[in-house]
Amino acid sequence: MAEYHAAAWAVGGCAIYVSDKPENHDFDLLRKLVFPDGSILRAKLPGRQTALPL
């Protein structure tokens, strides 16, 4: 469930929380959200709804 939420927040241009509790990080999941050098891909604008049905 955490991967789903992280992906949804990332696509929406939202902040991603690294843990719910101090010292309780899922580094394997965090590595999937960044480039190998640690940089992140940022959207210019937040995600928007489309008028067309998917």
mmCIF file of N, CA and C in Angstrom:
data_model
loop_
_atom_site.group_PDB
_atom_site.id
_atom_site.type_symbol
_atom_site.label_atom_id
_atom_site.label_comp_id
_atom_site.label_asym_id
_atom_site.label_seq_id
_atom_site.Cartn_x
_atom_site.Cartn_y
_atom_site.Cartn_z
ATOM 1 N N MET A 1 0.825 -1.186 0.000
ATOM 2 C CA MET A 1 0.000 0.000 0.000
ATOM 3 C C MET A 1 0.875 1.259 0.000
ATOM 4 N N ALA A 2 2.008 1.205 0.668
ATOM 5 C CA ALA A 2 2.890 2.380 0.732
ATOM 6 C C ALA A 2 3.398 2.756 -0.652
ATOM 7 N N GLU A 3 3.725 1.766 -1.488
ATOM 8 C CA GLU A 3 4.210 2.060 -2.834
ATOM 9 C C GLU A 3 3.135 2.758 -3.658
ATOM 10 N N TYR A 4 1.910 2.315 -3.531
ATOM 11 C CA TYR A 4 0.790 2.928 -4.252
ATOM 12 C C TYR A 4 0.640 4.394 -3.845
ATOM 13 N N HIS A 5 0.661 4.649 -2.559
ATOM 14 C CA HIS A 5 0.504 6.019 -2.065
ATOM 15 C C HIS A 5 1.677 6.899 -2.501
ATOM 16 N N ALA A 6 2.890 6.386 -2.408
ATOM 17 C CA ALA A 6 4.060 7.172 -2.806
ATOM 18 C C ALA A 6 3.990 7.525 -4.283
ATOM 19 N N ALA A 7 3.625 6.554 -5.122
ATOM 20 C CA ALA A 7 3.528 6.813 -6.559
ATOM 21 C C ALA A 7 2.432 7.831 -6.854
ATOM 22 N N ALA A 8 1.291 7.692 -6.211
ATOM 23 C CA ALA A 8 0.179 8.615 -6.448
ATOM 24 C C ALA A 8 0.546 10.034 -6.027
ATOM 25 N N TRP A 9 1.182 10.172 -4.894
ATOM 26 C CA TRP A 9 1.576 11.513 -4.424
ATOM 27 C C TRP A 9 2.650 12.100 -5.340
ATOM 28 N N ALA A 10 3.591 11.271 -5.780
ATOM 29 C CA ALA A 10 4.661 11.763 -6.647
ATOM 30 C C ALA A 10 4.104 12.233 -7.987
ATOM 31 N N VAL A 11 3.204 11.465 -8.584
ATOM 32 C CA VAL A 11 2.607 11.841 -9.863
ATOM 33 C C VAL A 11 1.785 13.116 -9.718
ATOM 34 N N GLY A 12 1.152 13.296 -8.574
ATOM 35 C CA GLY A 12 0.338 14.483 -8.339
ATOM 36 C C GLY A 12 1.147 15.717 -7.989
ATOM 37 N N GLY A 13 2.468 15.581 -7.894
ATOM 38 C CA GLY A 13 3.311 16.724 -7.557
ATOM 39 C C GLY A 13 3.259 17.092 -6.087
ATOM 40 N N CYS A 14 2.821 16.169 -5.254
ATOM 41 C CA CYS A 14 2.676 16.418 -3.818
ATOM 42 C C CYS A 14 3.939 16.024 -3.059
ATOM 43 N N ALA A 15 4.019 16.484 -1.836
ATOM 44 C CA ALA A 15 5.127 16.084 -0.960
ATOM 45 C C ALA A 15 4.963 14.615 -0.582
ATOM 46 N N ILE A 16 6.078 13.941 -0.413
ATOM 47 C CA ILE A 16 6.061 12.536 -0.002
ATOM 48 C C ILE A 16 6.712 12.451 1.365
ATOM 49 N N TYR A 17 6.001 11.909 2.313
ATOM 50 C CA TYR A 17 6.529 11.753 3.663
ATOM 51 C C TYR A 17 7.403 10.510 3.707
ATOM 52 N N VAL A 18 8.591 10.618 4.312
ATOM 53 C CA VAL A 18 9.507 9.483 4.319
ATOM 54 C C VAL A 18 9.200 8.472 5.408
ATOM 55 N N SER A 19 8.437 8.840 6.408
ATOM 56 C CA SER A 19 8.062 7.871 7.442
ATOM 57 C C SER A 19 6.917 8.414 8.277
ATOM 58 N N ASP A 20 6.223 7.508 8.930
ATOM 59 C CA ASP A 20 5.184 7.903 9.874
ATOM 60 C C ASP A 20 5.754 8.047 11.276
ATOM 61 N N LYS A 21 6.854 7.344 11.522
ATOM 62 C CA LYS A 21 7.503 7.364 12.836
ATOM 63 C C LYS A 21 8.986 7.670 12.650
ATOM 64 N N PRO A 22 9.609 8.383 13.577
ATOM 65 C CA PRO A 22 11.051 8.633 13.479
ATOM 66 C C PRO A 22 11.834 7.322 13.401
ATOM 67 N N GLU A 23 12.849 7.317 12.571
ATOM 68 C CA GLU A 23 13.745 6.163 12.394
ATOM 69 C C GLU A 23 13.051 4.948 11.797
ATOM 70 N N ASN A 24 11.892 5.126 11.164
ATOM 71 C CA ASN A 24 11.162 4.011 10.566
ATOM 72 C C ASN A 24 10.990 4.300 9.072
ATOM 73 N N HIS A 25 12.089 4.232 8.314
ATOM 74 C CA HIS A 25 12.080 4.566 6.893
ATOM 75 C C HIS A 25 12.167 3.295 6.060
ATOM 76 N N ASP A 26 11.499 3.284 4.926
ATOM 77 C CA ASP A 26 11.589 2.178 3.973
ATOM 78 C C ASP A 26 12.521 2.640 2.847
ATOM 79 N N PHE A 27 13.817 2.411 3.021
ATOM 80 C CA PHE A 27 14.797 2.915 2.067
ATOM 81 C C PHE A 27 14.656 2.272 0.693
ATOM 82 N N ASP A 28 14.214 1.021 0.618
ATOM 83 C CA ASP A 28 14.001 0.391 -0.685
ATOM 84 C C ASP A 28 12.929 1.141 -1.472
ATOM 85 N N LEU A 29 11.874 1.539 -0.808
ATOM 86 C CA LEU A 29 10.813 2.313 -1.460
ATOM 87 C C LEU A 29 11.316 3.707 -1.828
ATOM 88 N N LEU A 30 12.045 4.357 -0.942
ATOM 89 C CA LEU A 30 12.556 5.701 -1.224
ATOM 90 C C LEU A 30 13.501 5.702 -2.422
ATOM 91 N N ARG A 31 14.312 4.654 -2.575
ATOM 92 C CA ARG A 31 15.237 4.570 -3.710
ATOM 93 C C ARG A 31 14.487 4.488 -5.037
ATOM 94 N N LYS A 32 13.272 3.967 -5.023
ATOM 95 C CA LYS A 32 12.471 3.877 -6.242
ATOM 96 C C LYS A 32 11.928 5.243 -6.669
ATOM 97 N N LEU A 33 11.946 6.203 -5.776
ATOM 98 C CA LEU A 33 11.371 7.516 -6.052
ATOM 99 C C LEU A 33 12.408 8.567 -6.430
ATOM 100 N N VAL A 34 13.692 8.197 -6.445
ATOM 101 C CA VAL A 34 14.755 9.148 -6.777
ATOM 102 C C VAL A 34 15.674 8.558 -7.839
ATOM 103 N N PHE A 35 16.461 9.420 -8.475
ATOM 104 C CA PHE A 35 17.472 8.969 -9.420
ATOM 105 C C PHE A 35 18.660 8.399 -8.649
ATOM 106 N N PRO A 36 19.526 7.629 -9.316
ATOM 107 C CA PRO A 36 20.677 7.034 -8.619
ATOM 108 C C PRO A 36 21.556 8.038 -7.875
ATOM 109 N N ASP A 37 21.622 9.281 -8.354
ATOM 110 C CA ASP A 37 22.452 10.279 -7.666
ATOM 111 C C ASP A 37 21.717 10.959 -6.508
ATOM 112 N N GLY A 38 20.459 10.563 -6.261
ATOM 113 C CA GLY A 38 19.686 11.130 -5.160
ATOM 114 C C GLY A 38 18.808 12.304 -5.550
ATOM 115 N N SER A 39 18.944 12.772 -6.789
ATOM 116 C CA SER A 39 18.103 13.889 -7.223
ATOM 117 C C SER A 39 16.687 13.394 -7.518
ATOM 118 N N ILE A 40 15.753 14.334 -7.565
ATOM 119 C CA ILE A 40 14.360 13.971 -7.799
ATOM 120 C C ILE A 40 13.839 14.651 -9.056
ATOM 121 N N LEU A 41 12.868 14.031 -9.681
ATOM 122 C CA LEU A 41 12.190 14.612 -10.824
ATOM 123 C C LEU A 41 11.006 15.398 -10.292
ATOM 124 N N ARG A 42 10.918 16.658 -10.663
ATOM 125 C CA ARG A 42 9.830 17.501 -10.159
ATOM 126 C C ARG A 42 8.962 17.970 -11.315
ATOM 127 N N ALA A 43 7.666 17.941 -11.085
ATOM 128 C CA ALA A 43 6.724 18.445 -12.081
ATOM 129 C C ALA A 43 6.700 19.972 -12.028
ATOM 130 N N LYS A 44 6.492 20.597 -13.169
ATOM 131 C CA LYS A 44 6.375 22.056 -13.191
ATOM 132 C C LYS A 44 5.064 22.499 -12.558
ATOM 133 N N LEU A 45 4.024 21.680 -12.736
ATOM 134 C CA LEU A 45 2.698 21.992 -12.205
ATOM 135 C C LEU A 45 2.125 20.749 -11.531
ATOM 136 N N PRO A 46 1.220 20.924 -10.587
ATOM 137 C CA PRO A 46 0.583 19.758 -9.973
ATOM 138 C C PRO A 46 -0.299 19.029 -10.980
ATOM 139 N N GLY A 47 -0.579 17.767 -10.716
ATOM 140 C CA GLY A 47 -1.450 16.983 -11.587
ATOM 141 C C GLY A 47 -2.847 17.578 -11.645
ATOM 142 N N ARG A 48 -3.500 17.405 -12.776
ATOM 143 C CA ARG A 48 -4.850 17.948 -12.953
ATOM 144 C C ARG A 48 -5.762 16.871 -13.517
ATOM 145 N N GLN A 49 -7.037 17.017 -13.267
ATOM 146 C CA GLN A 49 -8.007 16.096 -13.842
ATOM 147 C C GLN A 49 -8.132 16.361 -15.331
ATOM 148 N N THR A 50 -8.463 15.328 -16.064
ATOM 149 C CA THR A 50 -8.663 15.471 -17.493
ATOM 150 C C THR A 50 -10.155 15.513 -17.806
ATOM 151 N N ALA A 51 -10.512 16.222 -18.853
ATOM 152 C CA ALA A 51 -11.915 16.287 -19.263
ATOM 153 C C ALA A 51 -12.314 15.028 -20.029
ATOM 154 N N LEU A 52 -11.325 14.313 -20.541
ATOM 155 C CA LEU A 52 -11.597 13.105 -21.315
ATOM 156 C C LEU A 52 -11.629 11.883 -20.411
ATOM 157 N N PRO A 53 -12.571 10.986 -20.631
ATOM 158 C CA PRO A 53 -12.570 9.751 -19.834
ATOM 159 C C PRO A 53 -11.378 8.884 -20.220
ATOM 160 N N LEU A 54 -10.819 8.198 -19.257
ATOM 161 C CA LEU A 54 -9.649 7.356 -19.533
ATOM 162 C C LEU A 54 -10.046 6.006 -20.010
#
